[in-house]
Structures are given as C-alpha cells and as structure tokens.
Short mmCIF file of C-alpha atoms and ligand atoms in Angstrom, two decimals:
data_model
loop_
_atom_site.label_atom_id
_atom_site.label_comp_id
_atom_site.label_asym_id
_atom_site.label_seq_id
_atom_site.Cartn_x
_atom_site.Cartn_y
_atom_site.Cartn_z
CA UNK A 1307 3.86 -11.59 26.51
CA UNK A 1308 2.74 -7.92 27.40
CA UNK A 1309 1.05 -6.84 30.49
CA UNK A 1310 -2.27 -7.66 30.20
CA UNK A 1311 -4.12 -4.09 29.50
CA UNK A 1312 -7.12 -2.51 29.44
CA UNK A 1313 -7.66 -0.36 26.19
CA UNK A 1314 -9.30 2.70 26.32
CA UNK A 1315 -13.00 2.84 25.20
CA UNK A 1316 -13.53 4.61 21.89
CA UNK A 1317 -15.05 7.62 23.35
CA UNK A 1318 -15.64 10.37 21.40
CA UNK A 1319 -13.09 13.40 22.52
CA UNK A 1320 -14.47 16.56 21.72
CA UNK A 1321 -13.66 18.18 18.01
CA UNK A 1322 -11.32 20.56 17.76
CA UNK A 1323 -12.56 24.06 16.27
CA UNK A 1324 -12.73 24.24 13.20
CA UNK A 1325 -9.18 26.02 12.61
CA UNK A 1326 -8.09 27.61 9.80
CA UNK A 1327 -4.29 28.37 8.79
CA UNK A 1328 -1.78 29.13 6.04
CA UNK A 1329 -0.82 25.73 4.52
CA UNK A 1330 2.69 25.97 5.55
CA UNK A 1331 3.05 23.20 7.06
CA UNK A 1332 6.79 24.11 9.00
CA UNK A 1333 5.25 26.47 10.72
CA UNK A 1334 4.68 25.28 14.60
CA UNK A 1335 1.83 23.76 15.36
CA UNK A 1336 0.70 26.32 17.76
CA UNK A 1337 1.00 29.01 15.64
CA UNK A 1338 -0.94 27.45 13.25
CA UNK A 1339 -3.98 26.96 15.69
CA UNK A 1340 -3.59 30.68 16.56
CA UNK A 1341 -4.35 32.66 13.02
CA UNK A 1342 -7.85 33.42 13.19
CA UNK A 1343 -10.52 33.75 10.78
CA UNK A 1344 -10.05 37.11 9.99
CA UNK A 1345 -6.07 36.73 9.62
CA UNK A 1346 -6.53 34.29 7.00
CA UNK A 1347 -8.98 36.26 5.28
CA UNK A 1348 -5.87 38.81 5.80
CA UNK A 1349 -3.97 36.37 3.99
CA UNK A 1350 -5.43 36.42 0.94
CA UNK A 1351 -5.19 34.52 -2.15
CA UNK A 1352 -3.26 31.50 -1.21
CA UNK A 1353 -5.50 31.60 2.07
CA UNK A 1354 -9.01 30.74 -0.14
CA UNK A 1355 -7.52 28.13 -2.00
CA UNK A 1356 -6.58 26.28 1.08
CA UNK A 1357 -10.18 26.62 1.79
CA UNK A 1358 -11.60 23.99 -0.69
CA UNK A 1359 -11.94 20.50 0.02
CA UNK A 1360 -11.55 17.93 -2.90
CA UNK A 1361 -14.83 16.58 -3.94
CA UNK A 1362 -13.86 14.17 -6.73
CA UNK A 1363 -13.17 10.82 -4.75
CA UNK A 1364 -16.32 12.20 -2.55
CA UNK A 1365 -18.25 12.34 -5.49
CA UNK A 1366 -18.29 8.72 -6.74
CA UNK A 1367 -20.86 6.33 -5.25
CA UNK A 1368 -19.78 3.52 -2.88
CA UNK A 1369 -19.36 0.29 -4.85
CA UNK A 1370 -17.35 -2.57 -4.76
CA UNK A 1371 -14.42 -0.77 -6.72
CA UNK A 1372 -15.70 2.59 -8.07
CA UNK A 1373 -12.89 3.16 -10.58
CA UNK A 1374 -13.34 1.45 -14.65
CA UNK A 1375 -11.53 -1.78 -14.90
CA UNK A 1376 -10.84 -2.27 -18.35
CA UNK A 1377 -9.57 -5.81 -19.20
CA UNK A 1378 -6.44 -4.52 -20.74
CA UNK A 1379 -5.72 -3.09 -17.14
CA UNK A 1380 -7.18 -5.15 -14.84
CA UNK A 1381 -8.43 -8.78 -14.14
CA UNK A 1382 -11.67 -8.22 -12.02
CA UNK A 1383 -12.24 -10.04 -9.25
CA UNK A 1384 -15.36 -8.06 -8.04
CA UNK A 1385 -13.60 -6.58 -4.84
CA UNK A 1386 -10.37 -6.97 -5.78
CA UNK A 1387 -8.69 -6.15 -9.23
CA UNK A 1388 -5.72 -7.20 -10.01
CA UNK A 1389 -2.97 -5.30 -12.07
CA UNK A 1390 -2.24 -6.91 -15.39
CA UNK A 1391 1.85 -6.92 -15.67
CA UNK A 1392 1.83 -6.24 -19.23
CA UNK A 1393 -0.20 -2.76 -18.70
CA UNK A 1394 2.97 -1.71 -16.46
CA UNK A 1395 5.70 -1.97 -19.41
CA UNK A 1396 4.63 1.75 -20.33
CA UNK A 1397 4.25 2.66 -16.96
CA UNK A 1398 7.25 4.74 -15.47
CA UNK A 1399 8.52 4.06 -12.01
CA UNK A 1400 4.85 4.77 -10.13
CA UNK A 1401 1.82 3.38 -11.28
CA UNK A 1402 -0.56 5.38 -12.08
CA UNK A 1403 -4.02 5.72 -10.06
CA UNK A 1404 -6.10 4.59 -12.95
CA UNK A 1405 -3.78 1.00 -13.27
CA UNK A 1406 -2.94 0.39 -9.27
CA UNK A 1407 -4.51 -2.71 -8.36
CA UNK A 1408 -7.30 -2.73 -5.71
CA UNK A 1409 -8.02 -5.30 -2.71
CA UNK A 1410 -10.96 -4.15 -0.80
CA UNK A 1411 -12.58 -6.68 2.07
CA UNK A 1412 -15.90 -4.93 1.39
CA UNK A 1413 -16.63 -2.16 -1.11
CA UNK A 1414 -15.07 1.37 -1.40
CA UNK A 1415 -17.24 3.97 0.63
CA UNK A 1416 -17.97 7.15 -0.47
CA UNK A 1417 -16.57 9.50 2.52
CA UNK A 1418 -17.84 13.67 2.90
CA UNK A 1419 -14.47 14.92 3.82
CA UNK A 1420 -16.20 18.14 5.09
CA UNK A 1421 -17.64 16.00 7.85
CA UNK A 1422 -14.67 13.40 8.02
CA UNK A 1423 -12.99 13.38 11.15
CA UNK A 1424 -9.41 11.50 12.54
CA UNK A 1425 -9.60 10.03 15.96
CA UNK A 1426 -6.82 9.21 17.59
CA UNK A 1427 -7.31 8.38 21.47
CA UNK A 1428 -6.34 5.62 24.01
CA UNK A 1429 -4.39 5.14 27.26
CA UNK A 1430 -1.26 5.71 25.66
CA UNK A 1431 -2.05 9.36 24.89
CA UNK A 1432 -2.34 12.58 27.08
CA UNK A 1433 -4.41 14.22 24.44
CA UNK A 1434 -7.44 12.63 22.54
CA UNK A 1435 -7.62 14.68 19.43
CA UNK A 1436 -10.26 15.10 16.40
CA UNK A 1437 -8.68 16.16 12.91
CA UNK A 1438 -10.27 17.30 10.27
CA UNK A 1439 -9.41 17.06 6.55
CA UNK A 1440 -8.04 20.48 6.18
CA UNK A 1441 -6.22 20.47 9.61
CA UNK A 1442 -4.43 17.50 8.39
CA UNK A 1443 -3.51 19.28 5.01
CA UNK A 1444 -1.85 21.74 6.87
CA UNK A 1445 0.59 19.37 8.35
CA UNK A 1446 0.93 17.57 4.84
CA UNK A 1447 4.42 17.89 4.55
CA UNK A 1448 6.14 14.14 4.10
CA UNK A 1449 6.24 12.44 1.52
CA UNK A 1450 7.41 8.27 0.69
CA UNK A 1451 7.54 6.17 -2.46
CA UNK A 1452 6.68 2.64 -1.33
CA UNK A 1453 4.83 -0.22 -2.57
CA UNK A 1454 1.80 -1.72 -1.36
CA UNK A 1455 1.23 -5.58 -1.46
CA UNK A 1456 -1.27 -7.58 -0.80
CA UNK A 1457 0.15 -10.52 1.35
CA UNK A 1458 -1.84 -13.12 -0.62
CA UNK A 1459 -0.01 -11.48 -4.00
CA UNK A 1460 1.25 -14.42 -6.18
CA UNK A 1461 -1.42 -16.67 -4.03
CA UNK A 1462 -2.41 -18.43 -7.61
CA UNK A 1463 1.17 -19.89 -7.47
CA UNK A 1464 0.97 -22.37 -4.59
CA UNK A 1465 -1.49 -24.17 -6.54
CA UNK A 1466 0.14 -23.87 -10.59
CA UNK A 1467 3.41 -23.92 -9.59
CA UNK A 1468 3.53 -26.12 -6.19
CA UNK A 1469 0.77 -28.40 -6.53
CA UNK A 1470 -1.29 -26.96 -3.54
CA UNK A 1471 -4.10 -24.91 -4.31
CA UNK A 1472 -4.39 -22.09 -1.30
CA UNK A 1473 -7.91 -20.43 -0.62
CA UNK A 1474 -8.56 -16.96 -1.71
CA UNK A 1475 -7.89 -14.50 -4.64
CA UNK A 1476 -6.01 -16.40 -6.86
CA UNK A 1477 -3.42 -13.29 -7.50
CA UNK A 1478 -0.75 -14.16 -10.20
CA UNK A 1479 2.15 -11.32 -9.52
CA UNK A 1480 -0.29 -7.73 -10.11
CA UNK A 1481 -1.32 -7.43 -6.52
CA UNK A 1482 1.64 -4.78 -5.87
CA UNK A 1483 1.88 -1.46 -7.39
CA UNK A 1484 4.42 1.33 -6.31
CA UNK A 1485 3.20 5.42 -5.98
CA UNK A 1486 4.65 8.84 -3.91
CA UNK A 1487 2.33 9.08 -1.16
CA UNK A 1488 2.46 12.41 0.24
CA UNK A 1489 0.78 13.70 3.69
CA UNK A 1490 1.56 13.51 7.57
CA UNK A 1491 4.11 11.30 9.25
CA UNK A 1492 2.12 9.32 12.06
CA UNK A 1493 4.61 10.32 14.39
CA UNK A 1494 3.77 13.95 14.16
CA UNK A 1495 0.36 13.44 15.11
CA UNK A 1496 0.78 10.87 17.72
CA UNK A 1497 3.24 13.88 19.44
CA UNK A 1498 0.20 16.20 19.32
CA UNK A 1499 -1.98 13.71 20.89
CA UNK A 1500 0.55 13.67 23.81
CA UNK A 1501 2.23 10.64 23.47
CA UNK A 1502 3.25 8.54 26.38
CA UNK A 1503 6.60 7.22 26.56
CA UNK A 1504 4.30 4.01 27.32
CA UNK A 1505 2.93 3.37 23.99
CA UNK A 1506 3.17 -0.05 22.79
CA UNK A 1507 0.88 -0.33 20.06
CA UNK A 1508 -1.22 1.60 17.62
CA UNK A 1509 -4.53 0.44 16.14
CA UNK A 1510 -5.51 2.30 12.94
CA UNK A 1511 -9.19 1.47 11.67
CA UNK A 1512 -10.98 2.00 8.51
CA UNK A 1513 -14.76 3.40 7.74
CA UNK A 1514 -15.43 0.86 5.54
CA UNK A 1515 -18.35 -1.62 6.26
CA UNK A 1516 -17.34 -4.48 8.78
CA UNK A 1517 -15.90 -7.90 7.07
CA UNK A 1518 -17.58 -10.77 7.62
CA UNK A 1519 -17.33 -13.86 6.39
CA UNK A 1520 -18.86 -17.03 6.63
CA UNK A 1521 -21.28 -15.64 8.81
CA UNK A 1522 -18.69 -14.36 11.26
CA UNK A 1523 -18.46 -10.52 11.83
CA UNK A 1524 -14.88 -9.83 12.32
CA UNK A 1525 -15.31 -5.90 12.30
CA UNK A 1526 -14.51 -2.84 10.62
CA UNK A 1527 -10.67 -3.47 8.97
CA UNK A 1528 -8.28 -2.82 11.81
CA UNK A 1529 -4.56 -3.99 12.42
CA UNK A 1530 -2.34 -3.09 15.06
CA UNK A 1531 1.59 -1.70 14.36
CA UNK A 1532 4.27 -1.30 16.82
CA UNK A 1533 4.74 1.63 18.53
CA UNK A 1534 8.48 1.34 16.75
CA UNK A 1535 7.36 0.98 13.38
CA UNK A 1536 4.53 4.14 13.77
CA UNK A 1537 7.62 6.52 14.97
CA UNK A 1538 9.66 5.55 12.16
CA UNK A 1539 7.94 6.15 8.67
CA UNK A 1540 4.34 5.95 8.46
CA UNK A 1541 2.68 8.18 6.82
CA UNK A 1542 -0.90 9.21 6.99
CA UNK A 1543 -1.49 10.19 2.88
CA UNK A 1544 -3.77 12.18 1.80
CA UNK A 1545 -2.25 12.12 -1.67
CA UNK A 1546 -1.27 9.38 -4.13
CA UNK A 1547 0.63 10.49 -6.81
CA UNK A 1548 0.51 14.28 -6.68
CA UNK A 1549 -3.27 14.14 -6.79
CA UNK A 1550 -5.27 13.46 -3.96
CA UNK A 1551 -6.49 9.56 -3.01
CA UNK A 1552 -8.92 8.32 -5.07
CA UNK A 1553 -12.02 6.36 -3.34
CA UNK A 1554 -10.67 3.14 -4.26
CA UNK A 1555 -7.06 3.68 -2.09
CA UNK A 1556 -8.76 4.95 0.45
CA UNK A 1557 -10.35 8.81 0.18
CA UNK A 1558 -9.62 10.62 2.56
CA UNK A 1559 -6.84 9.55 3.90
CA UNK A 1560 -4.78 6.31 4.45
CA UNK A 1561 -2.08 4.83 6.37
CA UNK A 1562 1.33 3.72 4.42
CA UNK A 1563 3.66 1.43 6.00
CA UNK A 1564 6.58 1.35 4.12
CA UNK A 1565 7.89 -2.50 3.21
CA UNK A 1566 5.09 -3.98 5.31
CA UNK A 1567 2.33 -6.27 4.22
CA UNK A 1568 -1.17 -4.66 2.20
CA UNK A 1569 -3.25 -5.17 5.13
CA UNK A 1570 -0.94 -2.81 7.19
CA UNK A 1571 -1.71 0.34 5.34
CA UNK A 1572 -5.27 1.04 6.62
CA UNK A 1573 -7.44 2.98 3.88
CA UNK A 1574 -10.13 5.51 4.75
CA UNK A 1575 -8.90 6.14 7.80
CA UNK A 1576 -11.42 6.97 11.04
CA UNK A 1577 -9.25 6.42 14.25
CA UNK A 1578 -6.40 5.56 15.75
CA UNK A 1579 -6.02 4.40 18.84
CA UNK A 1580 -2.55 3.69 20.70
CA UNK A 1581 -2.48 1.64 24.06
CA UNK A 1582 0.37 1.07 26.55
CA UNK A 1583 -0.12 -2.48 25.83
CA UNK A 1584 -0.27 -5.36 22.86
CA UNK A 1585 -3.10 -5.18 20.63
CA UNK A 1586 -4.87 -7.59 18.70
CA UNK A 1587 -7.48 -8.05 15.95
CA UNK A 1588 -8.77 -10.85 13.70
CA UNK A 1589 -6.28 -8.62 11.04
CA UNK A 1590 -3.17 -9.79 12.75
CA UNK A 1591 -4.81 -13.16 14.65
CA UNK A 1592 -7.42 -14.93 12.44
CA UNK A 1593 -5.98 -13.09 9.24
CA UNK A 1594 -2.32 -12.34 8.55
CA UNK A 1595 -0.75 -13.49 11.56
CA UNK A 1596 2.70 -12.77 11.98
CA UNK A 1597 3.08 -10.88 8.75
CA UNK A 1598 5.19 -7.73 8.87
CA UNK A 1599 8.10 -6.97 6.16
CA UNK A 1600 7.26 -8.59 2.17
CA UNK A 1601 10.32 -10.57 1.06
CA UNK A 1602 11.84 -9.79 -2.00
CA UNK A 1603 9.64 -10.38 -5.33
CA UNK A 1604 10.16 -10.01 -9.06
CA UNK A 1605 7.51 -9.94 -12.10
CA UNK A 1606 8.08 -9.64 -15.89
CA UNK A 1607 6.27 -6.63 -17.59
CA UNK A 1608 4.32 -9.42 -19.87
CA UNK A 1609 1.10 -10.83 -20.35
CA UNK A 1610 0.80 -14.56 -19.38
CA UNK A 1611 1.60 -16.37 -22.76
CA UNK A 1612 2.90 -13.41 -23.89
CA UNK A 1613 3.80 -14.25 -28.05
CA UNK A 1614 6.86 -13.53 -29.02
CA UNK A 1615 8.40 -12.93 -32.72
CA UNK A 1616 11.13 -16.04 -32.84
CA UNK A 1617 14.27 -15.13 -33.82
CA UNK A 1618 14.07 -11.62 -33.32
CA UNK A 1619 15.72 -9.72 -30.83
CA UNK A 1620 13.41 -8.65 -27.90
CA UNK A 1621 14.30 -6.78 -24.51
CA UNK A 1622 12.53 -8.40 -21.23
CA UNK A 1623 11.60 -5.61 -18.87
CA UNK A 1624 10.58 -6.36 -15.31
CA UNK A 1625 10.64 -4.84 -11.68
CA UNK A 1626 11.79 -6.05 -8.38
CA UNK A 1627 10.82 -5.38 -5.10
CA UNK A 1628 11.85 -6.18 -1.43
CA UNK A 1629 10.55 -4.93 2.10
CA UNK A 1630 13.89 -5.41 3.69
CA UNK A 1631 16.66 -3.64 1.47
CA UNK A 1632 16.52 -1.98 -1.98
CA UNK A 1633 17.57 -4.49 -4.86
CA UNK A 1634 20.94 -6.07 -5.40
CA UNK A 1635 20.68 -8.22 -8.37
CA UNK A 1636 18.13 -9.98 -10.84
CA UNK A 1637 19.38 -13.05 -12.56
CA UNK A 1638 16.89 -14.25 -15.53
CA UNK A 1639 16.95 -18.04 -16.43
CA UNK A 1640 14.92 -17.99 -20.52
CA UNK A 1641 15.47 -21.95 -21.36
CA UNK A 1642 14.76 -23.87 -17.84
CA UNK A 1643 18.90 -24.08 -18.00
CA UNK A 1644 21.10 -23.89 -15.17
CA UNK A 1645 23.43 -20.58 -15.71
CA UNK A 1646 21.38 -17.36 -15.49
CA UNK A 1647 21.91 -14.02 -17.02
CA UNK A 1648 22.39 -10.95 -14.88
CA UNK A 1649 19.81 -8.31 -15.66
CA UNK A 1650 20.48 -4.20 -16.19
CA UNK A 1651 19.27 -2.45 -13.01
CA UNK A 1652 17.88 0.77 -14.85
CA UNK A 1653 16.49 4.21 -12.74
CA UNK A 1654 15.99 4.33 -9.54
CA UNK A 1655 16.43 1.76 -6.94
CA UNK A 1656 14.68 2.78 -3.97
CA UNK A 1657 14.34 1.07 -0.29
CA UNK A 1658 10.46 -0.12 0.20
CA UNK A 1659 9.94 0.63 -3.89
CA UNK A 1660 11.65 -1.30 -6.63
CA UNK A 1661 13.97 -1.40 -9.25
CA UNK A 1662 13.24 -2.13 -13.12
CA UNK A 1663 15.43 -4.02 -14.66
CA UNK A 1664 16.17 -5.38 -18.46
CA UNK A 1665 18.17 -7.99 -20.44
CA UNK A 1666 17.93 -8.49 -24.33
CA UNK A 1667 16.85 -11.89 -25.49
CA UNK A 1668 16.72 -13.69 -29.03
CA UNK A 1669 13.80 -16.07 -28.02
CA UNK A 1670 13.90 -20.02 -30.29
CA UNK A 1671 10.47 -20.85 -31.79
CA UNK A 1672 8.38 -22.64 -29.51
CA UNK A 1673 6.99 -22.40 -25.67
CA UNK A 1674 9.51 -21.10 -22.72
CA UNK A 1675 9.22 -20.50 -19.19
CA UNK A 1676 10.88 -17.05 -18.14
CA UNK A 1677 12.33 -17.18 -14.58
CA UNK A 1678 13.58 -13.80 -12.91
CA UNK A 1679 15.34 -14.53 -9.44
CA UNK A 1680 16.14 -11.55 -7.17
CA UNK A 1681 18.61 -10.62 -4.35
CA UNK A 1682 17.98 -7.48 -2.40
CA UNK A 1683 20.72 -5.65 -0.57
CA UNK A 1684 20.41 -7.93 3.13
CA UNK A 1685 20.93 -10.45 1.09
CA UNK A 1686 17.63 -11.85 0.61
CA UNK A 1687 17.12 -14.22 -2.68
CA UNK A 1688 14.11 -15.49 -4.04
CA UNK A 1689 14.14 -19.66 -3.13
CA UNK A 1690 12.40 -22.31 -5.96
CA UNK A 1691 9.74 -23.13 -3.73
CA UNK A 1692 8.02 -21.61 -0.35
CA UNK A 1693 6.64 -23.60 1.98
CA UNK A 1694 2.54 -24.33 1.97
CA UNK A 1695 0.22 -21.89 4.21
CA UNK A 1696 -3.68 -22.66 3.84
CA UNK A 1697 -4.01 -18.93 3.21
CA UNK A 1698 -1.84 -18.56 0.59
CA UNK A 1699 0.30 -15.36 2.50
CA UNK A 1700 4.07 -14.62 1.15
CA UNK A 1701 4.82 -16.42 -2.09
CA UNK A 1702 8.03 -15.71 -2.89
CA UNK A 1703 9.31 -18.39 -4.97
CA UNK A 1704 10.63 -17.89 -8.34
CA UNK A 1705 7.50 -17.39 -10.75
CA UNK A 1706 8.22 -19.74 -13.96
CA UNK A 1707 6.26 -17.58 -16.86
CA UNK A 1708 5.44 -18.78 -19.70
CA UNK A 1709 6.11 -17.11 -23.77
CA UNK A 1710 5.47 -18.17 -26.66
CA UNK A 1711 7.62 -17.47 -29.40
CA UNK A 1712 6.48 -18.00 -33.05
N1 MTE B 3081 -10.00 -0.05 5.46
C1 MTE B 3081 -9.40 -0.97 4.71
N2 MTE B 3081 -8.08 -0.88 4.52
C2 MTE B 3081 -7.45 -1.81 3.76
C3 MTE B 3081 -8.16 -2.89 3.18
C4 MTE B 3081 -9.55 -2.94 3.37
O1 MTE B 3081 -10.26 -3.83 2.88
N3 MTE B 3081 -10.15 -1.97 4.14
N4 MTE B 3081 -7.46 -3.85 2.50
C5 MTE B 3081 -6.02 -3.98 2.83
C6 MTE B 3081 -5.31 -4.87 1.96
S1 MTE B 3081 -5.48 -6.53 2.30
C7 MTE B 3081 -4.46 -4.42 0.99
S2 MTE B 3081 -3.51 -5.49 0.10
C8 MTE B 3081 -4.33 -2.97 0.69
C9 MTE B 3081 -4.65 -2.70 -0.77
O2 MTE B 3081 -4.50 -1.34 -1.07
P1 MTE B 3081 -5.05 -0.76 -2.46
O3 MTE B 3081 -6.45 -1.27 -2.65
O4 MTE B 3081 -4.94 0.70 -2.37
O5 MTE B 3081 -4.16 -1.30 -3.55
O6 MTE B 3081 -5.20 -2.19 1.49
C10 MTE B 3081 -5.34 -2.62 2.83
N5 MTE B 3081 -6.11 -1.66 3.57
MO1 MO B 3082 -3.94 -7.62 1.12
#
C-alpha cells in the first residue's frame, strides 16, 4: 500500500487569459503565451483561422448517443451501440467516426467549447492550470493510432459459448474500433502544471452526468492511471480521425490510453487531478478492478450467420488486436478440426492497433463454426475458455462463429 494521502480539494485555480498564438505548436510554451493580440492580428491569415472554434459536435443536442445508428452499422443498445463486424470488411485500417462503436454510462452531453475549460490541479502539482480549447490546439502536436475497448467487449460469450451468462451489455466482438487520435501528450501538460517528482497518480474526470445505478450515485466517470503510464503515451485528443471528436467520443476533448481498457480513456474531459498518492474510484474499485492492458483478441469481418455460396471460393477477412505487443500470428480453424491454417497478415501491424489478416476458404454446404486464434508478439495466445467474472470483463477466448454455407 501507498501512504495514506490527502488529495487536494477541487478548487477552482484561476483561468488563464485568454491567450492567443500561432498554432505552431514546437514553438516554446512561453513564447507562445507572449504574442499578443495585436501580434496575431500581425500574423495574419493563418492567425484568424486559428481563431474559430468547431461548432459541429457542439451543435448536436445531448442524448443518449447523438450520432444515426443504422442497423446495418450498429446494434443499439440505447447507450451503448455496438459495431456490427460485417460493416468493417470495407472499412480500411481506422474506423470511421460514423461506424465506431459507442459505450456511454449516461448520455453524450452537448459541451460549448468556447466556455470549456481543462483543470488539472492537486498536491502533486506546483501549478494548478485552466486550459481552454484553443490553448490546447496550440499544443496539438501528437498523434497515436490505438484501439479503444470496452472491457466487457465479447461479454455475450461467457454465457453462448461458456454456459455462464455475465450481467451487462451483452457485446458479441464490435465493442473495439481502432482511429488516429491526434492532440496533446498528457505529459506535456502535466510539465506545465509543475509536476512534482512526487506524483503517483492521475485522476482524469468526465462532464458527463454522474452514473448511478441501482439507486447508488457513484459520480461523474472518473478512473485513476499511474503516474508511469500518464508520462508515457497518453494523449489528450482533440481529434479522431483527422476531424475533430464528435459528441459521441467525447467533444471536446478525451483521454487515449494506448492498449488499456475502454474505461481508461476518459471522454469529455473537465479535470485532471494528480496526487502524490494512490487514487481510487468506484471506476477502478466497484467497476473494473484491476483492469489495465486488453489481451490479445480476434473477430471475423462477418455478420453472425453470415451465408455463404458452398463450393465457391471465398476469402475470410478479419483483424486482430492485443494491448501488450503488435500481432504475431492468426491461425483459423473452418471445420471444428484439429490442424489450423495460418492466416496472411496484410498492412500494417501496429503496437496498441491491429493487424487484418486473410485466408481463402472453399466452404462444404451446410452450418460451420469459424475459429480465429491469435498470438501477439510477447507471446500472448488466445486460450479456449477464460475463466468466469460476474461482470463479464476480458473475454478472450477463442470466439466459435457461426456460417452458413448453401
Ligand atoms: N466520461 C466518460 N468517459 C468514458 C465513458 C463514459 O461513460 N463517460 N465510457 C468509457 C468506456 S466504458 C468505454 S469502453 C469507452 C468507449 O469509448 P467510445 O464510446 O468512444 O467508443 O469510453 C470510456 N470513457
Ligand atoms: Mo467500457
């Protein structure tokens, strides 16, 4: 155990003026904060355009998912929608906005980004500091491609595969979706707040209404992440994509946390706090204890009883995915037999992402389970069966999914 600690109190630090810059974002920080008004204006062209905030996410109402769902797309689950791996086969290596699959504890809000404002504070920082969307933009220089899974993805199995129905969104495989996220490394702003060589823990939080359930308020959605993990490769995004967030990933700005659980990447981001001691919150007590890195996953780009043509030659295409390593190998099993076929790793192959794969297949007339079994580079491989949790967090089995061919 930590030292027992006694976390700052969220108090407001004062804003910072509203400073304007050029949007180069290599320039040092303190010149940045020292072009004035009328230098800018100096500036010109380029100067106005950094100027204008994006309204479009802004613009949509607060609902449970504001984006359209269409079926072809999406199984709705109200709050949550779940990607539909067949709509991915024309997909290249990012998914799109429009087709990323959305878990939301409460409802997306609908977030001004002219009066937006990122916290960060706590003891574990000399400087409390108050960004706004436009200061942040300036800093917007960092960029990752890395998945985001929900921990509960491939929940549905525990109970059609394994006999033991888990609680919760019954997720086949379509609660992961990979995108470029582009904005601010965390560590760059934790440096401007002052950081102390203390820090232990940071606490990101999201505007979104406070969860409750079953008459318990647990709280606006908050999880703490190691002071290690923060340093290394988080990224605050403002961008998903090349465009900027949409309200449903988390307008205006999110956290990514490359290879790590859904949960971990905070959406609509309001403050940050980092302490000199362990955090906690019902996110990483009550709710996904423990959870950290995803273990290595694969799904076929098919509907569930896809149909087939018999007899004809078809090529499977899939993807597979690991929060430890990049991907080593994907052996496909199309009969329930013993010996498995090594897949075609095709494109790119990167850490925290995924790879797509593909393997041609002559399917027999009649019903067949397709099994694809990954191995990522630290020499993870997906197991037959993973052992029962009452939430349903971390299938990782081998998915048996059924074709039809006729
Ligand atoms: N503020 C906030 N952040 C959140 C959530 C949420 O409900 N509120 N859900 C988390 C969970 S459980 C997951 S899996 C991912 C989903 O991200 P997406 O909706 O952009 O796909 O966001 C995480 N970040
Ligand atoms: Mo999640």
């Amino acid at each position: 155990m930590l030292a027992s600690c006694s976390p700052s109190m969220p108090g407001l630090p004062e804003a910072e003026a509203n400073r304007q810059g050029t949007q180069l974002c290599t320039l040092p920080i303190v010149l940045i904060e020292n072009v004035s008004r009328r230098d800018l204006l100096k500036l010109g062209g380029a100067a106005a355009i950094s100027l204008a905030l994006p309204r479009a996410a802004f613009a949509q109402q607060a609902g449970l998912i504001v984006k359209p769902l269409p079926a072809e797309w999406f199984v709705d689950y109200g709050s949550n929608a779940e990607m539909r791996w067949d709509a991915a086969r024309d997909q290249g290596y990012l998914i799109d906005a429009a087709r990323f699959f959305v878990r939301n504890h409460t409802r997306t809000p609908a977030i001004d980004p002219a009066t937006w404002r990122l916290r960060v504070f706590g003891n574990a920082v000399r400087r409390p500091l108050e960004l706004g969307y436009q200061q942040l933009e300036k800093l917007a220089c960092a960029s990752e491609t890395a998945f985001i899974e929900c921990a509960g993805n491939g929940r549905g199995f525990f109970g059609t595969q394994q006999g033991t129905p888990a609680s919760g969104t019954q997720w086949r495989l379509g609660a992961v979706g990979v995108a470029r996220w582009r904005g601010v490394r965390l560590r760059d702003v934790l440096e401007r707040a002052g950081l102390r060589p203390g820090a232990v823990d940071v606490m990101p939080a999201g505007l979104d209404d406070p969860y409750v359930s079953g008459g318990i308020d647990y709280g606006h959605v908050r999880r703490p992440l190691p002071i290690a993990k923060a340093l290394d490769d988080a990224l605050i995004a403002l961008e998903m994509n090349g465009k900027e967030l949409p309200a449903d990933h988390g307008f205006p700005a999110r956290l990514v946390v490359p290879g790590w659980v859904g949960i971990a990447n905070i959406k609509w981001l309001g403050s940050i706090e980092v302490a000199d001691c362990a955090l906690s919150s019902p996110f990483n007590t009550t709710f996904y204890p423990g959870l950290s890195r995803q273990n290595v996953k694969s799904a076929f780009e098919l509907g569930w009883d896809a149909q087939l043509a018999a007899g004809t030659r078809t090529v499977l295409h899939g993807r597979s995915w690991s929060g430890p390593a990049p991907i080593r190998k994907v052996d496909i099993r199309t009969a329930g037999g013993a010996s498995g076929r090594r897949a075609r790793l095709r494109g790119p192959n990167l850490r925290n992402a995924w790879a797509r794969w593909e393997l041609p297949w002559t399917p027999a007339p009649g019903r067949h389970e397709l099994l694809a079994r990954a191995t990522d580079r630290a020499g993870l491989t997906q197991p037959d069966t993973v052992d029962f949790n009452p939430a349903g967090y971390g299938f990782w089995a081998v998915v048996r999914h059924p074709v039809i061919a006729a």
